[in-house]
Structure formats: structure tokens, C-alpha cells
Amino acid sequence: MANTEKVTIEGVEIFLSKPVQFRQDWIGQNEPMEQLLACWMTLSEDDKPLTPRIVGAPGLGKTTLAMAAARRRSQEVFVSQCTADTRPEDILITPVLAENGHIKYQASPLVSAMILGGIAVLDEGNRMSEKSWASLAPLLDDRRMVESIVAGVTITADKEFRCVTTMNEDNSTFEIPDYIMSRLQPAIELPFPNADEELSILKYNLPTAPQALLEICLGFLQKAHELDLPYSIRDGLNAIRYGQRLRKSKGDSGTWDEYFTKAIVQILGTEALNLEEFASKRQRQGLILPNMQLGDFFFDEDSPLNPDNR
């Protein structure tokens, strides 16, 4: 795809955002990747792709998954970072003052992807307010277009345009209205990786890290996942990086356990030193819901219909 700095639509000159340069591979968890690629397929000339949402805990690689899927389709990827302050014009077209004193219309990454036939990632979409989401409603259904009041133009998405939004499962988000959620379908769950997948991810991102340190970090993360604690691969990578630097600053003396523990305390806090106690505290606060095993009330223990057996 040729890089285009600006286009003219309905007589209005619009400057485009640049795509994200991304070369990272997707490691493990093939099912979410296959589901996302399936959403972007079209089955006939008139068929429209789906706009799914990738959901999961922070730091699991939701944005990485979306960008890696775009790479597999050999399409450029444009990322819009959604925040509570994102306005409709921010997500569409923003007027800015040019050097000559004239108004310049700058397309967002999303609109740039629409025009160029790229893939747009709305990152952390549930941090964006309803007012901004409302401006995207006609894009997310069969109309596949947006209207910029600021620039006074209507933009129709290129046939190859695809979109996905990522959403964190935490409390610092807005509740997205039903008429928008019905357009962001299906939900693609990104769970915590298993031990083999997680070790491969750690090795891929930190190929020079010593095996002993990688295994210490893996044990910590897997225990955290088992207890449903909000510690992610990103946290583990940061702890490994910082632990290596701490040990290097001490002349490579001391054990990896010692420096990993120091790194964990500074990155995640003292609560991370005792995962069981922290999990118990979160459960008392209602942040972790116990498994109610409700299937036992309706089905026999060995029944294949019992959801606890799935």
C-alpha cells in the first residue's frame, strides 16, 4: 500500500495519519488469532466484515494480537488510543492550525485506515465516552461511513478496511451502550496463557535473559493466574528487565531470586510478595468472585451438561 500524506474528499484536503510500524510475531494462543481473522473474512462480494472486540486483563497482548493479525493479512495497521477525554473530532478529523495560519484537517488513525484500506485498532475502547462512540455508529454497521461535522465531509470506508477494538477487564472504564455493543461483535476472549505459551512469550521478548530468571518469572506469573490476580506478561517482562539491571549494577553478584523479588516489590508493590494472602484480600473485597459451582444444583456431577465439566 502506497503511503499517502493527504487526500481530497468533497473538495476538502485531509491529511492522513501514518501507520504503525509493527514486526512482532504472535506467540501461542492460536484460537484468538483464528477467531479474529475469521471475523475479518467476507464470504461474498456484498458481505461485510465483522468488527469484534478483544477482551481480557490488561497486559495480555490484546493490541499485539490485533496488530499481528493485520500483519498476517498484509495490511497496514493504524492505532487510535481511546481515553476518557477522546472527543468525536479526535476519533474522526481534527482541525489544527497550519504554519500559514490556515486550518488544516488531520484525519485520525481510524479515518486514515478507512481511506487507505488498512486495519484500525481502537485500543482500550471502553475508556471512551458514549458521545465519541456515537460518532462511529454508522461505521460499525452496514453503512461503513462516518460524518465529520468539523470538516463537513462524509467518508466511506474502503472495501478492504477492517476494524477491531480492545477492552480491558477492569473498573476504570465506561459502560458502553447496547446500541454500540451490538455492533462490536463477537467478543474474542484472550485468556492468560498456559505455562508453555507464557515461557515462549518471555523468551521471544527477552531472548538474552538467563533461563533461571525466566523460570522464576514464569512460576510467579502462573501462580498469579491460578489465583486470578491481575498480574500480566507485561509485568513479568518489566520485572525481568529491571532485575537484570539491578544485578548488573551490583557487579553480577547475588541470586536471581533476590533481584527478581526486589523488582517485583518496586513494580507491583509489597502485596505481590504473598500471592495467596493478596488473593484472599481481594476476594474479601469482592474483587475476585469464588467459583459457586452452580452446575451442581442443576446437573449431576458427571453430566456433560454441567458447565463445571467444560
mmCIF file of C-alpha atoms in Angstrom:
data_model
loop_
_atom_site.group_PDB
_atom_site.id
_atom_site.type_symbol
_atom_site.label_atom_id
_atom_site.label_comp_id
_atom_site.label_asym_id
_atom_site.label_seq_id
_atom_site.Cartn_x
_atom_site.Cartn_y
_atom_site.Cartn_z
ATOM 1 C CA MET A 1 0.000 0.000 0.000
ATOM 2 C CA ALA A 2 1.466 3.328 -1.052
ATOM 3 C CA ASN A 3 1.971 5.930 1.637
ATOM 4 C CA THR A 4 -0.355 8.900 1.008
ATOM 5 C CA GLU A 5 0.136 12.074 3.002
ATOM 6 C CA LYS A 6 -3.155 13.722 2.069
ATOM 7 C CA VAL A 7 -6.323 13.209 0.051
ATOM 8 C CA THR A 8 -9.125 15.463 -1.151
ATOM 9 C CA ILE A 9 -12.676 14.452 -0.269
ATOM 10 C CA GLU A 10 -15.654 16.583 -1.352
ATOM 11 C CA GLY A 11 -13.246 19.421 -2.073
ATOM 12 C CA VAL A 12 -11.673 19.296 1.393
ATOM 13 C CA GLU A 13 -7.974 18.497 1.762
ATOM 14 C CA ILE A 14 -7.429 15.963 4.551
ATOM 15 C CA PHE A 15 -4.028 14.988 5.933
ATOM 16 C CA LEU A 16 -3.608 11.348 6.913
ATOM 17 C CA SER A 17 -2.000 9.679 9.895
ATOM 18 C CA LYS A 18 0.870 7.276 9.385
ATOM 19 C CA PRO A 19 0.504 3.537 10.005
ATOM 20 C CA VAL A 20 2.205 1.850 12.934
ATOM 21 C CA GLN A 21 5.428 0.018 12.097
ATOM 22 C CA PHE A 22 4.999 -3.422 13.674
ATOM 23 C CA ARG A 23 7.120 -6.539 13.276
ATOM 24 C CA GLN A 24 6.361 -8.573 16.407
ATOM 25 C CA ASP A 25 5.049 -12.112 15.973
ATOM 26 C CA TRP A 26 2.096 -13.580 17.848
ATOM 27 C CA ILE A 27 3.264 -16.392 20.134
ATOM 28 C CA GLY A 28 0.901 -19.158 21.267
ATOM 29 C CA GLN A 29 -2.876 -18.967 21.797
ATOM 30 C CA ASN A 30 -3.830 -19.733 18.200
ATOM 31 C CA GLU A 31 -7.570 -19.785 18.852
ATOM 32 C CA PRO A 32 -7.983 -15.997 19.426
ATOM 33 C CA MET A 33 -5.919 -15.307 16.298
ATOM 34 C CA GLU A 34 -8.049 -17.660 14.197
ATOM 35 C CA GLN A 35 -11.244 -16.110 15.565
ATOM 36 C CA LEU A 36 -10.092 -12.582 14.749
ATOM 37 C CA LEU A 37 -9.054 -13.487 11.203
ATOM 38 C CA ALA A 38 -12.401 -15.231 10.708
ATOM 39 C CA CYS A 39 -14.222 -12.039 11.766
ATOM 40 C CA TRP A 40 -12.430 -10.095 9.051
ATOM 41 C CA MET A 41 -13.307 -12.567 6.285
ATOM 42 C CA THR A 42 -16.008 -11.789 3.722
ATOM 43 C CA LEU A 43 -17.992 -14.624 2.158
ATOM 44 C CA SER A 44 -19.348 -12.828 -0.893
ATOM 45 C CA GLU A 45 -18.967 -9.617 -2.873
ATOM 46 C CA ASP A 46 -21.685 -7.902 -0.841
ATOM 47 C CA ASP A 47 -20.702 -9.362 2.534
ATOM 48 C CA LYS A 48 -19.359 -7.037 5.221
ATOM 49 C CA PRO A 49 -16.637 -7.950 7.746
ATOM 50 C CA LEU A 50 -17.389 -8.074 11.441
ATOM 51 C CA THR A 51 -15.964 -5.615 13.964
ATOM 52 C CA PRO A 52 -15.120 -7.734 17.023
ATOM 53 C CA ARG A 53 -13.855 -6.730 20.418
ATOM 54 C CA ILE A 54 -10.871 -8.401 22.085
ATOM 55 C CA VAL A 55 -11.398 -8.595 25.840
ATOM 56 C CA GLY A 56 -9.084 -9.622 28.639
ATOM 57 C CA ALA A 57 -6.988 -8.422 31.546
ATOM 58 C CA PRO A 58 -4.509 -5.559 30.990
ATOM 59 C CA GLY A 59 -1.097 -6.557 29.690
ATOM 60 C CA LEU A 60 -2.063 -9.831 27.968
ATOM 61 C CA GLY A 61 -1.265 -8.637 24.446
ATOM 62 C CA LYS A 62 -4.680 -7.677 23.058
ATOM 63 C CA THR A 63 -3.224 -4.885 20.936
ATOM 64 C CA THR A 64 -0.345 -7.118 19.879
ATOM 65 C CA LEU A 65 -2.849 -9.744 18.733
ATOM 66 C CA ALA A 66 -4.746 -7.190 16.642
ATOM 67 C CA MET A 67 -1.593 -5.832 15.016
ATOM 68 C CA ALA A 68 -0.200 -9.307 14.370
ATOM 69 C CA ALA A 69 -3.477 -10.278 12.678
ATOM 70 C CA ALA A 70 -3.203 -7.215 10.443
ATOM 71 C CA ARG A 71 0.312 -8.275 9.524
ATOM 72 C CA ARG A 72 -0.915 -11.744 8.571
ATOM 73 C CA ARG A 73 -3.363 -10.096 6.188
ATOM 74 C CA SER A 74 -0.514 -7.961 4.790
ATOM 75 C CA GLN A 75 -2.360 -4.763 5.685
ATOM 76 C CA GLU A 76 -1.107 -1.624 7.348
ATOM 77 C CA VAL A 77 -2.338 -1.030 10.885
ATOM 78 C CA PHE A 78 -3.464 2.238 12.453
ATOM 79 C CA VAL A 79 -3.938 2.504 16.222
ATOM 80 C CA SER A 80 -6.230 5.009 17.925
ATOM 81 C CA GLN A 81 -5.668 5.244 21.681
ATOM 82 C CA CYS A 82 -9.043 5.720 23.369
ATOM 83 C CA THR A 83 -9.280 7.703 26.604
ATOM 84 C CA ALA A 84 -11.984 9.340 28.704
ATOM 85 C CA ASP A 85 -11.021 12.648 27.065
ATOM 86 C CA THR A 86 -11.351 11.420 23.477
ATOM 87 C CA ARG A 87 -13.795 13.679 21.622
ATOM 88 C CA PRO A 88 -15.719 12.830 18.419
ATOM 89 C CA GLU A 89 -13.398 15.073 16.394
ATOM 90 C CA ASP A 90 -10.373 13.318 17.930
ATOM 91 C CA ILE A 91 -11.589 9.951 16.704
ATOM 92 C CA LEU A 92 -12.527 11.367 13.250
ATOM 93 C CA ILE A 93 -10.975 14.594 11.923
ATOM 94 C CA THR A 94 -9.335 17.323 13.997
ATOM 95 C CA PRO A 95 -8.799 20.920 12.827
ATOM 96 C CA VAL A 96 -5.294 22.173 13.546
ATOM 97 C CA LEU A 97 -3.554 25.461 12.828
ATOM 98 C CA ALA A 98 -1.061 25.147 9.964
ATOM 99 C CA GLU A 99 2.122 27.206 9.531
ATOM 100 C CA ASN A 100 0.477 29.621 7.109
ATOM 101 C CA GLY A 101 -2.295 30.403 9.578
ATOM 102 C CA HIS A 102 -4.869 28.329 7.721
ATOM 103 C CA ILE A 103 -6.870 25.474 9.180
ATOM 104 C CA LYS A 104 -5.525 22.019 8.399
ATOM 105 C CA TYR A 105 -7.743 18.952 8.724
ATOM 106 C CA GLN A 106 -5.935 15.994 10.294
ATOM 107 C CA ALA A 107 -7.501 12.558 9.967
ATOM 108 C CA SER A 108 -7.298 10.231 12.937
ATOM 109 C CA PRO A 109 -5.629 6.829 12.584
ATOM 110 C CA LEU A 110 -9.129 5.321 12.299
ATOM 111 C CA VAL A 111 -10.215 7.557 9.420
ATOM 112 C CA SER A 112 -6.821 7.143 7.755
ATOM 113 C CA ALA A 113 -7.318 3.369 7.830
ATOM 114 C CA MET A 114 -10.805 3.815 6.339
ATOM 115 C CA ILE A 115 -9.439 5.865 3.444
ATOM 116 C CA LEU A 116 -6.362 3.728 2.749
ATOM 117 C CA GLY A 117 -7.978 0.321 3.254
ATOM 118 C CA GLY A 118 -5.945 -0.520 6.333
ATOM 119 C CA ILE A 119 -6.840 -2.037 9.687
ATOM 120 C CA ALA A 120 -7.858 0.190 12.590
ATOM 121 C CA VAL A 121 -7.326 -0.788 16.213
ATOM 122 C CA LEU A 122 -9.394 1.131 18.740
ATOM 123 C CA ASP A 123 -7.213 0.483 21.750
ATOM 124 C CA GLU A 124 -8.902 0.311 25.177
ATOM 125 C CA GLY A 125 -12.257 1.206 23.633
ATOM 126 C CA ASN A 126 -14.212 1.015 26.863
ATOM 127 C CA ARG A 127 -12.299 4.039 28.178
ATOM 128 C CA MET A 128 -14.070 6.190 25.568
ATOM 129 C CA SER A 129 -17.340 8.006 26.281
ATOM 130 C CA GLU A 130 -20.680 7.330 24.599
ATOM 131 C CA LYS A 131 -20.566 10.644 22.729
ATOM 132 C CA SER A 132 -17.443 9.580 20.862
ATOM 133 C CA TRP A 133 -18.772 6.074 20.245
ATOM 134 C CA ALA A 134 -21.991 7.556 18.825
ATOM 135 C CA SER A 135 -19.998 9.220 16.036
ATOM 136 C CA LEU A 136 -18.798 5.751 14.985
ATOM 137 C CA ALA A 137 -22.204 4.040 14.920
ATOM 138 C CA PRO A 138 -22.663 4.336 11.118
ATOM 139 C CA LEU A 139 -19.152 2.967 10.567
ATOM 140 C CA LEU A 140 -19.795 -0.125 12.648
ATOM 141 C CA ASP A 141 -22.887 -1.249 10.737
ATOM 142 C CA ASP A 142 -23.563 -1.863 7.037
ATOM 143 C CA ARG A 143 -23.238 1.836 6.175
ATOM 144 C CA ARG A 144 -19.472 1.754 6.820
ATOM 145 C CA MET A 145 -19.142 5.537 6.830
ATOM 146 C CA VAL A 146 -18.601 8.471 9.163
ATOM 147 C CA GLU A 147 -19.621 12.108 9.020
ATOM 148 C CA SER A 148 -17.182 14.771 10.160
ATOM 149 C CA ILE A 149 -19.062 17.878 11.224
ATOM 150 C CA VAL A 150 -15.763 19.706 11.709
ATOM 151 C CA ALA A 151 -14.551 19.155 8.135
ATOM 152 C CA GLY A 152 -18.039 18.982 6.622
ATOM 153 C CA VAL A 153 -17.407 15.716 4.774
ATOM 154 C CA THR A 154 -18.749 12.185 4.672
ATOM 155 C CA ILE A 155 -16.157 9.430 4.413
ATOM 156 C CA THR A 156 -16.958 5.932 3.222
ATOM 157 C CA ALA A 157 -14.637 3.114 4.214
ATOM 158 C CA ASP A 158 -12.548 1.357 1.593
ATOM 159 C CA LYS A 159 -13.657 -2.194 0.821
ATOM 160 C CA GLU A 160 -10.532 -3.617 2.490
ATOM 161 C CA PHE A 161 -10.948 -1.614 5.695
ATOM 162 C CA ARG A 162 -11.160 -3.695 8.868
ATOM 163 C CA CYS A 163 -11.594 -2.659 12.499
ATOM 164 C CA VAL A 164 -11.272 -4.156 15.974
ATOM 165 C CA THR A 165 -11.424 -2.724 19.468
ATOM 166 C CA THR A 166 -9.608 -3.923 22.559
ATOM 167 C CA MET A 167 -11.165 -3.747 26.003
ATOM 168 C CA ASN A 168 -9.610 -4.232 29.410
ATOM 169 C CA GLU A 169 -11.444 -6.116 32.102
ATOM 170 C CA ASP A 170 -11.029 -3.654 34.953
ATOM 171 C CA ASN A 171 -13.002 -0.994 36.816
ATOM 172 C CA SER A 172 -11.522 2.137 35.245
ATOM 173 C CA THR A 173 -13.770 2.056 32.177
ATOM 174 C CA PHE A 174 -17.053 3.388 30.820
ATOM 175 C CA GLU A 175 -20.091 1.228 30.256
ATOM 176 C CA ILE A 176 -20.588 1.091 26.502
ATOM 177 C CA PRO A 177 -24.256 1.478 25.447
ATOM 178 C CA ASP A 178 -26.098 -1.502 23.999
ATOM 179 C CA TYR A 179 -26.518 0.007 20.533
ATOM 180 C CA ILE A 180 -22.724 0.182 20.237
ATOM 181 C CA MET A 181 -22.012 -3.186 21.868
ATOM 182 C CA SER A 182 -24.408 -4.822 19.408
ATOM 183 C CA ARG A 183 -22.120 -3.558 16.646
ATOM 184 C CA LEU A 184 -18.887 -4.752 18.326
ATOM 185 C CA GLN A 185 -19.489 -8.447 17.867
ATOM 186 C CA PRO A 186 -18.361 -11.068 18.602
ATOM 187 C CA ALA A 187 -16.298 -10.906 21.783
ATOM 188 C CA ILE A 188 -12.930 -12.631 21.465
ATOM 189 C CA GLU A 189 -11.673 -13.673 24.880
ATOM 190 C CA LEU A 190 -7.923 -13.519 25.444
ATOM 191 C CA PRO A 191 -7.204 -15.680 28.500
ATOM 192 C CA PHE A 192 -3.994 -15.990 30.451
ATOM 193 C CA PRO A 193 -1.565 -18.255 28.568
ATOM 194 C CA ASN A 194 -0.577 -21.686 29.820
ATOM 195 C CA ALA A 195 2.946 -22.293 31.121
ATOM 196 C CA ASP A 196 4.482 -23.398 27.814
ATOM 197 C CA GLU A 197 2.960 -20.464 25.932
ATOM 198 C CA GLU A 198 3.984 -17.972 28.584
ATOM 199 C CA LEU A 199 7.575 -19.217 28.663
ATOM 200 C CA SER A 200 7.734 -18.936 24.856
ATOM 201 C CA ILE A 201 6.455 -15.353 25.056
ATOM 202 C CA LEU A 202 9.035 -14.436 27.698
ATOM 203 C CA LYS A 203 11.839 -15.990 25.644
ATOM 204 C CA TYR A 204 10.669 -14.289 22.445
ATOM 205 C CA ASN A 205 10.648 -10.845 24.034
ATOM 206 C CA LEU A 206 13.810 -11.340 26.117
ATOM 207 C CA PRO A 207 15.992 -13.796 24.185
ATOM 208 C CA THR A 208 19.143 -12.941 26.166
ATOM 209 C CA ALA A 209 17.593 -13.329 29.618
ATOM 210 C CA PRO A 210 19.021 -16.257 31.620
ATOM 211 C CA GLN A 211 16.857 -19.376 31.783
ATOM 212 C CA ALA A 212 16.869 -19.350 35.582
ATOM 213 C CA LEU A 213 15.360 -15.860 35.698
ATOM 214 C CA LEU A 214 12.779 -16.732 33.052
ATOM 215 C CA GLU A 215 11.657 -19.750 35.074
ATOM 216 C CA ILE A 216 11.422 -17.726 38.289
ATOM 217 C CA CYS A 217 9.211 -15.210 36.492
ATOM 218 C CA LEU A 218 7.134 -17.976 34.903
ATOM 219 C CA GLY A 219 6.462 -19.552 38.301
ATOM 220 C CA PHE A 220 5.356 -16.192 39.684
ATOM 221 C CA LEU A 221 3.020 -15.457 36.768
ATOM 222 C CA GLN A 222 1.454 -18.905 36.638
ATOM 223 C CA LYS A 223 0.734 -18.776 40.370
ATOM 224 C CA ALA A 224 -0.825 -15.330 39.928
ATOM 225 C CA HIS A 225 -3.019 -16.589 37.072
ATOM 226 C CA GLU A 226 -4.096 -19.567 39.170
ATOM 227 C CA LEU A 227 -5.241 -17.174 41.911
ATOM 228 C CA ASP A 228 -6.948 -14.840 39.401
ATOM 229 C CA LEU A 229 -4.650 -11.946 40.256
ATOM 230 C CA PRO A 230 -4.199 -9.055 37.802
ATOM 231 C CA TYR A 231 -0.515 -9.643 37.047
ATOM 232 C CA SER A 232 0.335 -9.952 33.374
ATOM 233 C CA ILE A 233 3.111 -10.907 30.996
ATOM 234 C CA ARG A 234 3.907 -7.198 30.713
ATOM 235 C CA ASP A 235 4.530 -7.105 34.467
ATOM 236 C CA GLY A 236 6.757 -10.157 34.200
ATOM 237 C CA LEU A 237 8.790 -8.707 31.341
ATOM 238 C CA ASN A 238 9.319 -5.479 33.256
ATOM 239 C CA ALA A 239 10.400 -7.413 36.356
ATOM 240 C CA ILE A 240 12.924 -9.442 34.342
ATOM 241 C CA ARG A 241 14.345 -6.345 32.662
ATOM 242 C CA TYR A 242 14.679 -4.455 35.923
ATOM 243 C CA GLY A 243 16.041 -7.480 37.803
ATOM 244 C CA GLN A 244 18.779 -7.906 35.204
ATOM 245 C CA ARG A 245 19.773 -4.259 35.543
ATOM 246 C CA LEU A 246 19.799 -4.399 39.334
ATOM 247 C CA ARG A 247 22.099 -7.415 39.316
ATOM 248 C CA LYS A 248 24.379 -5.825 36.719
ATOM 249 C CA SER A 249 24.674 -2.673 38.852
ATOM 250 C CA LYS A 250 25.889 -4.863 41.741
ATOM 251 C CA GLY A 251 28.633 -6.433 39.693
ATOM 252 C CA ASP A 252 26.621 -9.582 38.831
ATOM 253 C CA SER A 253 26.637 -10.711 42.464
ATOM 254 C CA GLY A 254 23.654 -12.215 44.281
ATOM 255 C CA THR A 255 20.938 -14.622 43.173
ATOM 256 C CA TRP A 256 18.271 -14.120 40.556
ATOM 257 C CA ASP A 257 15.608 -14.812 43.197
ATOM 258 C CA GLU A 258 16.912 -11.879 45.213
ATOM 259 C CA TYR A 259 16.792 -9.405 42.350
ATOM 260 C CA PHE A 260 13.505 -10.643 40.924
ATOM 261 C CA THR A 261 11.923 -10.148 44.350
ATOM 262 C CA LYS A 262 13.281 -6.606 44.552
ATOM 263 C CA ALA A 263 11.974 -5.874 41.078
ATOM 264 C CA ILE A 264 8.527 -7.266 41.887
ATOM 265 C CA VAL A 265 8.235 -5.103 45.005
ATOM 266 C CA GLN A 266 9.118 -1.922 43.119
ATOM 267 C CA ILE A 267 6.934 -2.732 40.132
ATOM 268 C CA LEU A 268 3.893 -4.362 41.750
ATOM 269 C CA GLY A 269 4.176 -3.455 45.434
ATOM 270 C CA THR A 270 4.727 -5.485 48.595
ATOM 271 C CA GLU A 271 1.371 -7.249 48.194
ATOM 272 C CA ALA A 272 2.882 -9.276 45.360
ATOM 273 C CA LEU A 273 5.282 -10.956 47.808
ATOM 274 C CA ASN A 274 2.477 -13.121 49.165
ATOM 275 C CA LEU A 275 0.126 -14.017 46.334
ATOM 276 C CA GLU A 276 -2.179 -16.236 48.410
ATOM 277 C CA GLU A 277 -2.713 -13.518 51.018
ATOM 278 C CA PHE A 278 -3.301 -10.881 48.340
ATOM 279 C CA ALA A 279 -5.829 -13.115 46.557
ATOM 280 C CA SER A 280 -7.657 -13.717 49.834
ATOM 281 C CA LYS A 281 -7.781 -9.976 50.495
ATOM 282 C CA ARG A 282 -9.185 -9.269 47.021
ATOM 283 C CA GLN A 283 -11.810 -11.942 47.476
ATOM 284 C CA ARG A 284 -12.905 -10.397 50.780
ATOM 285 C CA GLN A 285 -13.195 -7.062 48.987
ATOM 286 C CA GLY A 286 -15.344 -8.649 46.284
ATOM 287 C CA LEU A 287 -12.708 -8.229 43.554
ATOM 288 C CA ILE A 288 -12.468 -11.996 43.000
ATOM 289 C CA LEU A 289 -15.671 -13.995 42.925
ATOM 290 C CA PRO A 290 -15.416 -17.572 44.175
ATOM 291 C CA ASN A 291 -16.482 -20.402 41.909
ATOM 292 C CA MET A 292 -20.050 -21.061 43.006
ATOM 293 C CA GLN A 293 -20.164 -24.451 41.235
ATOM 294 C CA LEU A 294 -23.810 -23.724 40.403
ATOM 295 C CA GLY A 295 -23.864 -26.525 37.891
ATOM 296 C CA ASP A 296 -24.131 -28.962 40.803
ATOM 297 C CA PHE A 297 -27.590 -27.601 41.621
ATOM 298 C CA PHE A 298 -28.972 -28.452 38.190
ATOM 299 C CA PHE A 299 -26.920 -31.334 36.796
ATOM 300 C CA ASP A 300 -25.294 -34.478 38.072
ATOM 301 C CA GLU A 301 -21.605 -34.158 38.837
ATOM 302 C CA ASP A 302 -20.608 -36.285 35.827
ATOM 303 C CA SER A 303 -23.164 -34.841 33.395
ATOM 304 C CA PRO A 304 -21.658 -33.386 30.173
ATOM 305 C CA LEU A 305 -24.229 -30.569 30.520
ATOM 306 C CA ASN A 306 -22.703 -29.494 33.821
ATOM 307 C CA PRO A 307 -20.824 -26.261 32.963
ATOM 308 C CA ASP A 308 -18.204 -27.091 35.590
ATOM 309 C CA ASN A 309 -17.116 -30.026 33.399
ATOM 310 C CA ARG A 310 -16.462 -27.935 30.291
#
